[in-house]
Amino acid sequence: MTVLITYATKMGATASIAAAIGVELRAAGFTVDVHELGAVQAVTPYDAVILGSAIYQGRWLPEAVRFLRRHERQLRTRRVWLFHSGPIGTGSRPDQPVPADVARLAREIGAPPVKTFAGDLQPDAVLHHADLERLVGDSRDWQDVRAWSHHIATALETPPAD
Ligand SMILES: Cc1cc2nc3c(=O)[nH]c(=O)nc-3n(C[C@H](O)[C@H](O)[C@H](O)COP(=O)(O)O)c2cc1C
């Protein structure tokens, strides 16, 4: 069972989440590649694909949406999980709304609901966004990342329902 974990990032937070999922799935015995989206030519060598994007202004990064469109047909015949990394700041970290274009593609691919992970906002990211300065900090929840990875590992060990 080979798994591709691929991601779109601007500042690196989503890359680290993807890498952490990779660590967990390898420890569970799967063969795992972790690559930025631009480095992935095809999904056909993989049995399962986990794809994540950072959220900016309520949208996924365009390369992630393009990737879902380009590989839609191949993704339909694979196990696929999607996540996005966004909410920052202390307090509640509600699930982020899934952008309409991503929701439509996720439905067509047959992916389960998109998982929201809390994000990381570094000072250089808010240079031109003074309104976000008070939110600077790392909100990522590694326990949540591990739990989701274990959920996927269990699902991969179970044949998909017809
Ligand atoms: C200008 C700007 C806009 C953002 N908009 C959103 C947003 O709409 N929703 C959200 O949940 N997070 C938003 N964020 C937070 C980022 O998604 C978060 O920091 C994410 O973890 C960054 O991922 P990356 O380091 O992989 O690029 C925004 C951050 C910046 C700097």
PDB file of C-alpha atoms and ligand atoms in Angstrom:
ATOM      1  CA  MET A   1       0.000   0.000   0.000  1.00  0.00           C
ATOM      2  CA  THR A   2       1.658   3.219  -1.154  1.00  0.00           C
ATOM      3  CA  VAL A   3       0.430   6.612  -0.010  1.00  0.00           C
ATOM      4  CA  LEU A   4       1.090  10.056  -1.476  1.00  0.00           C
ATOM      5  CA  ILE A   5       0.911  13.027   0.871  1.00  0.00           C
ATOM      6  CA  THR A   6       1.001  16.251  -1.081  1.00  0.00           C
ATOM      7  CA  TYR A   7       0.478  19.857  -0.073  1.00  0.00           C
ATOM      8  CA  ALA A   8       0.312  23.499  -1.115  1.00  0.00           C
ATOM      9  CA  THR A   9       1.943  25.984   1.239  1.00  0.00           C
ATOM     10  CA  LYS A  10       3.025  29.608   1.286  1.00  0.00           C
ATOM     11  CA  MET A  11       4.841  29.812   4.610  1.00  0.00           C
ATOM     12  CA  GLY A  12       5.575  26.179   5.519  1.00  0.00           C
ATOM     13  CA  ALA A  13       2.926  25.370   8.137  1.00  0.00           C
ATOM     14  CA  THR A  14       1.008  23.002   5.850  1.00  0.00           C
ATOM     15  CA  ALA A  15       4.268  21.331   4.781  1.00  0.00           C
ATOM     16  CA  SER A  16       5.064  20.452   8.402  1.00  0.00           C
ATOM     17  CA  ILE A  17       1.592  19.033   8.940  1.00  0.00           C
ATOM     18  CA  ALA A  18       2.005  16.896   5.794  1.00  0.00           C
ATOM     19  CA  ALA A  19       5.414  15.709   7.029  1.00  0.00           C
ATOM     20  CA  ALA A  20       3.959  14.796  10.442  1.00  0.00           C
ATOM     21  CA  ILE A  21       1.183  12.736   8.798  1.00  0.00           C
ATOM     22  CA  GLY A  22       3.924  11.010   6.801  1.00  0.00           C
ATOM     23  CA  VAL A  23       5.834  10.103   9.973  1.00  0.00           C
ATOM     24  CA  GLU A  24       2.716   8.539  11.506  1.00  0.00           C
ATOM     25  CA  LEU A  25       1.753   6.538   8.408  1.00  0.00           C
ATOM     26  CA  ARG A  26       5.291   5.224   7.937  1.00  0.00           C
ATOM     27  CA  ALA A  27       5.321   4.155  11.573  1.00  0.00           C
ATOM     28  CA  ALA A  28       2.051   2.309  10.842  1.00  0.00           C
ATOM     29  CA  GLY A  29       3.833   0.351   8.093  1.00  0.00           C
ATOM     30  CA  PHE A  30       2.802   2.161   4.897  1.00  0.00           C
ATOM     31  CA  THR A  31       5.111   3.221   2.079  1.00  0.00           C
ATOM     32  CA  VAL A  32       4.748   6.990   1.990  1.00  0.00           C
ATOM     33  CA  ASP A  33       5.961   9.804  -0.259  1.00  0.00           C
ATOM     34  CA  VAL A  34       5.583  13.401   0.938  1.00  0.00           C
ATOM     35  CA  HIS A  35       5.918  16.006  -1.811  1.00  0.00           C
ATOM     36  CA  GLU A  36       4.933  19.581  -2.504  1.00  0.00           C
ATOM     37  CA  LEU A  37       2.214  19.618  -5.204  1.00  0.00           C
ATOM     38  CA  GLY A  38       4.533  21.049  -7.857  1.00  0.00           C
ATOM     39  CA  ALA A  39       6.779  17.984  -7.584  1.00  0.00           C
ATOM     40  CA  VAL A  40       3.974  15.496  -8.304  1.00  0.00           C
ATOM     41  CA  GLN A  41       3.524  14.448 -11.933  1.00  0.00           C
ATOM     42  CA  ALA A  42       0.976  11.676 -11.436  1.00  0.00           C
ATOM     43  CA  VAL A  43      -1.105  10.026  -8.727  1.00  0.00           C
ATOM     44  CA  THR A  44      -1.301   6.717 -10.594  1.00  0.00           C
ATOM     45  CA  PRO A  45       1.618   5.086  -8.696  1.00  0.00           C
ATOM     46  CA  TYR A  46      -0.312   5.465  -5.420  1.00  0.00           C
ATOM     47  CA  ASP A  47      -3.147   3.553  -3.771  1.00  0.00           C
ATOM     48  CA  ALA A  48      -4.137   6.506  -1.589  1.00  0.00           C
ATOM     49  CA  VAL A  49      -3.661  10.274  -1.707  1.00  0.00           C
ATOM     50  CA  ILE A  50      -3.769  12.789   1.135  1.00  0.00           C
ATOM     51  CA  LEU A  51      -3.833  16.377  -0.100  1.00  0.00           C
ATOM     52  CA  GLY A  52      -3.661  19.557   1.955  1.00  0.00           C
ATOM     53  CA  SER A  53      -3.674  23.287   1.308  1.00  0.00           C
ATOM     54  CA  ALA A  54      -3.195  26.387   3.387  1.00  0.00           C
ATOM     55  CA  ILE A  55      -6.249  28.683   3.478  1.00  0.00           C
ATOM     56  CA  TYR A  56      -5.814  32.333   2.583  1.00  0.00           C
ATOM     57  CA  GLN A  57      -8.763  34.716   2.583  1.00  0.00           C
ATOM     58  CA  GLY A  58     -11.175  31.828   2.669  1.00  0.00           C
ATOM     59  CA  ARG A  59      -9.700  30.073  -0.345  1.00  0.00           C
ATOM     60  CA  TRP A  60      -7.319  27.204  -1.025  1.00  0.00           C
ATOM     61  CA  LEU A  61      -4.079  27.996  -2.807  1.00  0.00           C
ATOM     62  CA  PRO A  62      -4.779  27.889  -6.567  1.00  0.00           C
ATOM     63  CA  GLU A  63      -2.268  25.116  -7.293  1.00  0.00           C
ATOM     64  CA  ALA A  64      -4.189  22.777  -4.957  1.00  0.00           C
ATOM     65  CA  VAL A  65      -7.496  23.394  -6.740  1.00  0.00           C
ATOM     66  CA  ARG A  66      -5.782  22.991 -10.122  1.00  0.00           C
ATOM     67  CA  PHE A  67      -4.262  19.690  -8.968  1.00  0.00           C
ATOM     68  CA  LEU A  68      -7.659  18.322  -7.912  1.00  0.00           C
ATOM     69  CA  ARG A  69      -9.097  19.325 -11.298  1.00  0.00           C
ATOM     70  CA  ARG A  70      -6.206  17.907 -13.316  1.00  0.00           C
ATOM     71  CA  HIS A  71      -6.148  14.550 -11.507  1.00  0.00           C
ATOM     72  CA  GLU A  72      -9.871  14.263 -10.778  1.00  0.00           C
ATOM     73  CA  ARG A  73     -10.417  11.131 -12.880  1.00  0.00           C
ATOM     74  CA  GLN A  74      -7.504   9.226 -11.288  1.00  0.00           C
ATOM     75  CA  LEU A  75      -8.423  10.415  -7.788  1.00  0.00           C
ATOM     76  CA  ARG A  76     -11.954   8.996  -8.155  1.00  0.00           C
ATOM     77  CA  THR A  77     -10.516   5.480  -8.211  1.00  0.00           C
ATOM     78  CA  ARG A  78      -8.237   5.969  -5.185  1.00  0.00           C
ATOM     79  CA  ARG A  79      -8.721   6.490  -1.459  1.00  0.00           C
ATOM     80  CA  VAL A  80      -8.460  10.258  -0.970  1.00  0.00           C
ATOM     81  CA  TRP A  81      -8.395  12.471   2.122  1.00  0.00           C
ATOM     82  CA  LEU A  82      -8.276  16.269   2.048  1.00  0.00           C
ATOM     83  CA  PHE A  83      -7.216  18.764   4.716  1.00  0.00           C
ATOM     84  CA  HIS A  84      -6.647  22.460   5.057  1.00  0.00           C
ATOM     85  CA  SER A  85      -4.553  24.424   7.515  1.00  0.00           C
ATOM     86  CA  GLY A  86      -5.846  27.789   8.609  1.00  0.00           C
ATOM     87  CA  PRO A  87      -7.369  28.885  11.898  1.00  0.00           C
ATOM     88  CA  ILE A  88      -4.958  30.707  14.155  1.00  0.00           C
ATOM     89  CA  GLY A  89      -5.071  32.397  17.536  1.00  0.00           C
ATOM     90  CA  THR A  90      -6.114  31.108  20.903  1.00  0.00           C
ATOM     91  CA  GLY A  91      -9.622  30.034  21.806  1.00  0.00           C
ATOM     92  CA  SER A  92     -11.933  28.005  19.681  1.00  0.00           C
ATOM     93  CA  ARG A  93     -10.645  26.559  16.406  1.00  0.00           C
ATOM     94  CA  PRO A  94     -13.772  25.795  14.480  1.00  0.00           C
ATOM     95  CA  ASP A  95     -13.728  23.870  11.249  1.00  0.00           C
ATOM     96  CA  GLN A  96     -13.175  26.275   8.385  1.00  0.00           C
ATOM     97  CA  PRO A  97     -15.800  26.464   5.636  1.00  0.00           C
ATOM     98  CA  VAL A  98     -14.713  24.472   2.603  1.00  0.00           C
ATOM     99  CA  PRO A  99     -14.444  26.772  -0.442  1.00  0.00           C
ATOM    100  CA  ALA A 100     -17.198  26.008  -2.981  1.00  0.00           C
ATOM    101  CA  ASP A 101     -14.796  24.905  -5.749  1.00  0.00           C
ATOM    102  CA  VAL A 102     -13.038  22.490  -3.374  1.00  0.00           C
ATOM    103  CA  ALA A 103     -16.338  21.166  -1.989  1.00  0.00           C
ATOM    104  CA  ARG A 104     -17.565  20.392  -5.509  1.00  0.00           C
ATOM    105  CA  LEU A 105     -14.318  18.610  -6.472  1.00  0.00           C
ATOM    106  CA  ALA A 106     -14.254  16.690  -3.177  1.00  0.00           C
ATOM    107  CA  ARG A 107     -17.800  15.456  -3.848  1.00  0.00           C
ATOM    108  CA  GLU A 108     -16.932  14.363  -7.370  1.00  0.00           C
ATOM    109  CA  ILE A 109     -13.826  12.546  -6.167  1.00  0.00           C
ATOM    110  CA  GLY A 110     -15.797  10.902  -3.374  1.00  0.00           C
ATOM    111  CA  ALA A 111     -13.536  12.176  -0.576  1.00  0.00           C
ATOM    112  CA  PRO A 112     -14.762  12.313   3.031  1.00  0.00           C
ATOM    113  CA  PRO A 113     -15.337  15.734   4.669  1.00  0.00           C
ATOM    114  CA  VAL A 114     -12.295  18.037   4.544  1.00  0.00           C
ATOM    115  CA  LYS A 115     -10.326  18.038   7.800  1.00  0.00           C
ATOM    116  CA  THR A 116      -9.425  21.434   9.294  1.00  0.00           C
ATOM    117  CA  PHE A 117      -6.096  21.791  11.100  1.00  0.00           C
ATOM    118  CA  ALA A 118      -5.148  24.857  13.117  1.00  0.00           C
ATOM    119  CA  GLY A 119      -2.364  26.810  11.399  1.00  0.00           C
ATOM    120  CA  ASP A 120       0.747  28.829  12.078  1.00  0.00           C
ATOM    121  CA  LEU A 121       1.093  32.553  11.472  1.00  0.00           C
ATOM    122  CA  GLN A 122       4.638  33.882  11.541  1.00  0.00           C
ATOM    123  CA  PRO A 123       5.474  37.615  11.808  1.00  0.00           C
ATOM    124  CA  ASP A 124       6.742  37.874   8.215  1.00  0.00           C
ATOM    125  CA  ALA A 125       3.345  36.637   6.954  1.00  0.00           C
ATOM    126  CA  VAL A 126       1.588  39.655   8.453  1.00  0.00           C
ATOM    127  CA  LEU A 127       3.983  42.347   7.196  1.00  0.00           C
ATOM    128  CA  HIS A 128       1.229  43.731   4.964  1.00  0.00           C
ATOM    129  CA  HIS A 129      -1.677  42.627   7.149  1.00  0.00           C
ATOM    130  CA  ALA A 130      -1.533  44.713  10.336  1.00  0.00           C
ATOM    131  CA  ASP A 131      -5.046  43.500  11.232  1.00  0.00           C
ATOM    132  CA  LEU A 132      -3.644  39.979  11.697  1.00  0.00           C
ATOM    133  CA  GLU A 133      -0.700  40.931  13.927  1.00  0.00           C
ATOM    134  CA  ARG A 134      -2.509  40.006  17.129  1.00  0.00           C
ATOM    135  CA  LEU A 135      -2.953  36.450  15.822  1.00  0.00           C
ATOM    136  CA  VAL A 136       0.764  35.758  15.232  1.00  0.00           C
ATOM    137  CA  GLY A 137       1.811  32.415  16.684  1.00  0.00           C
ATOM    138  CA  ASP A 138       1.839  28.685  16.137  1.00  0.00           C
ATOM    139  CA  SER A 139      -1.594  27.169  16.778  1.00  0.00           C
ATOM    140  CA  ARG A 140      -0.862  23.800  15.203  1.00  0.00           C
ATOM    141  CA  ASP A 141      -2.228  20.897  17.218  1.00  0.00           C
ATOM    142  CA  TRP A 142       0.072  17.899  16.739  1.00  0.00           C
ATOM    143  CA  GLN A 143      -2.197  15.649  18.775  1.00  0.00           C
ATOM    144  CA  ASP A 144      -5.003  16.399  16.299  1.00  0.00           C
ATOM    145  CA  VAL A 145      -2.635  15.654  13.386  1.00  0.00           C
ATOM    146  CA  ARG A 146      -1.629  12.329  14.961  1.00  0.00           C
ATOM    147  CA  ALA A 147      -5.241  11.354  15.680  1.00  0.00           C
ATOM    148  CA  TRP A 148      -6.289  12.044  12.067  1.00  0.00           C
ATOM    149  CA  SER A 149      -3.286  10.075  10.773  1.00  0.00           C
ATOM    150  CA  HIS A 150      -4.288   7.100  12.925  1.00  0.00           C
ATOM    151  CA  HIS A 151      -7.849   7.367  11.628  1.00  0.00           C
ATOM    152  CA  ILE A 152      -6.501   7.170   8.053  1.00  0.00           C
ATOM    153  CA  ALA A 153      -4.179   4.270   8.898  1.00  0.00           C
ATOM    154  CA  THR A 154      -7.147   2.324  10.276  1.00  0.00           C
ATOM    155  CA  ALA A 155      -9.272   3.145   7.215  1.00  0.00           C
ATOM    156  CA  LEU A 156      -6.478   1.998   4.872  1.00  0.00           C
ATOM    157  CA  GLU A 157      -6.318  -1.323   6.662  1.00  0.00           C
ATOM    158  CA  THR A 158     -10.044  -1.774   6.001  1.00  0.00           C
ATOM    159  CA  PRO A 159     -11.191  -2.449   2.417  1.00  0.00           C
ATOM    160  CA  PRO A 160     -13.370   0.385   1.068  1.00  0.00           C
ATOM    161  CA  ALA A 161     -17.117  -0.235   1.092  1.00  0.00           C
ATOM    162  CA  ASP A 162     -18.632  -0.836  -2.376  1.00  0.00           C
TER     163      ASP A 162
HETATM  164  C1  LIG B   1      -3.280  37.262   4.653  1.00  0.00           C
HETATM  165  C2  LIG B   1      -3.699  36.016   5.371  1.00  0.00           C
HETATM  166  C3  LIG B   1      -4.995  35.531   5.195  1.00  0.00           C
HETATM  167  C4  LIG B   1      -5.406  34.365   5.859  1.00  0.00           C
HETATM  168  N1  LIG B   1      -6.688  33.924   5.684  1.00  0.00           N
HETATM  169  C5  LIG B   1      -7.115  32.829   6.375  1.00  0.00           C
HETATM  170  C6  LIG B   1      -8.479  32.371   6.249  1.00  0.00           C
HETATM  171  O1  LIG B   1      -9.286  32.904   5.499  1.00  0.00           O
HETATM  172  N2  LIG B   1      -8.869  31.296   6.987  1.00  0.00           N
HETATM  173  C7  LIG B   1      -7.998  30.661   7.826  1.00  0.00           C
HETATM  174  O2  LIG B   1      -8.398  29.718   8.490  1.00  0.00           O
HETATM  175  N3  LIG B   1      -6.694  31.054   7.942  1.00  0.00           N
HETATM  176  C8  LIG B   1      -6.247  32.124   7.247  1.00  0.00           C
HETATM  177  N4  LIG B   1      -4.938  32.542   7.361  1.00  0.00           N
HETATM  178  C9  LIG B   1      -4.008  31.771   8.193  1.00  0.00           C
HETATM  179  C10 LIG B   1      -3.172  30.794   7.372  1.00  0.00           C
HETATM  180  O3  LIG B   1      -3.980  29.958   6.613  1.00  0.00           O
HETATM  181  C11 LIG B   1      -2.346  29.940   8.335  1.00  0.00           C
HETATM  182  O4  LIG B   1      -1.373  30.756   8.892  1.00  0.00           O
HETATM  183  C12 LIG B   1      -1.759  28.712   7.628  1.00  0.00           C
HETATM  184  O5  LIG B   1      -1.343  27.771   8.595  1.00  0.00           O
HETATM  185  C13 LIG B   1      -0.593  29.090   6.743  1.00  0.00           C
HETATM  186  O6  LIG B   1      -0.158  27.955   6.031  1.00  0.00           O
HETATM  187  P1  LIG B   1       1.212  27.901   5.240  1.00  0.00           P
HETATM  188  O7  LIG B   1       2.311  28.289   6.232  1.00  0.00           O
HETATM  189  O8  LIG B   1       1.319  26.495   4.809  1.00  0.00           O
HETATM  190  O9  LIG B   1       1.119  28.866   4.105  1.00  0.00           O
HETATM  191  C14 LIG B   1      -4.504  33.689   6.711  1.00  0.00           C
HETATM  192  C15 LIG B   1      -3.182  34.179   6.857  1.00  0.00           C
HETATM  193  C16 LIG B   1      -2.783  35.322   6.206  1.00  0.00           C
HETATM  194  C17 LIG B   1      -1.366  35.818   6.372  1.00  0.00           C
END
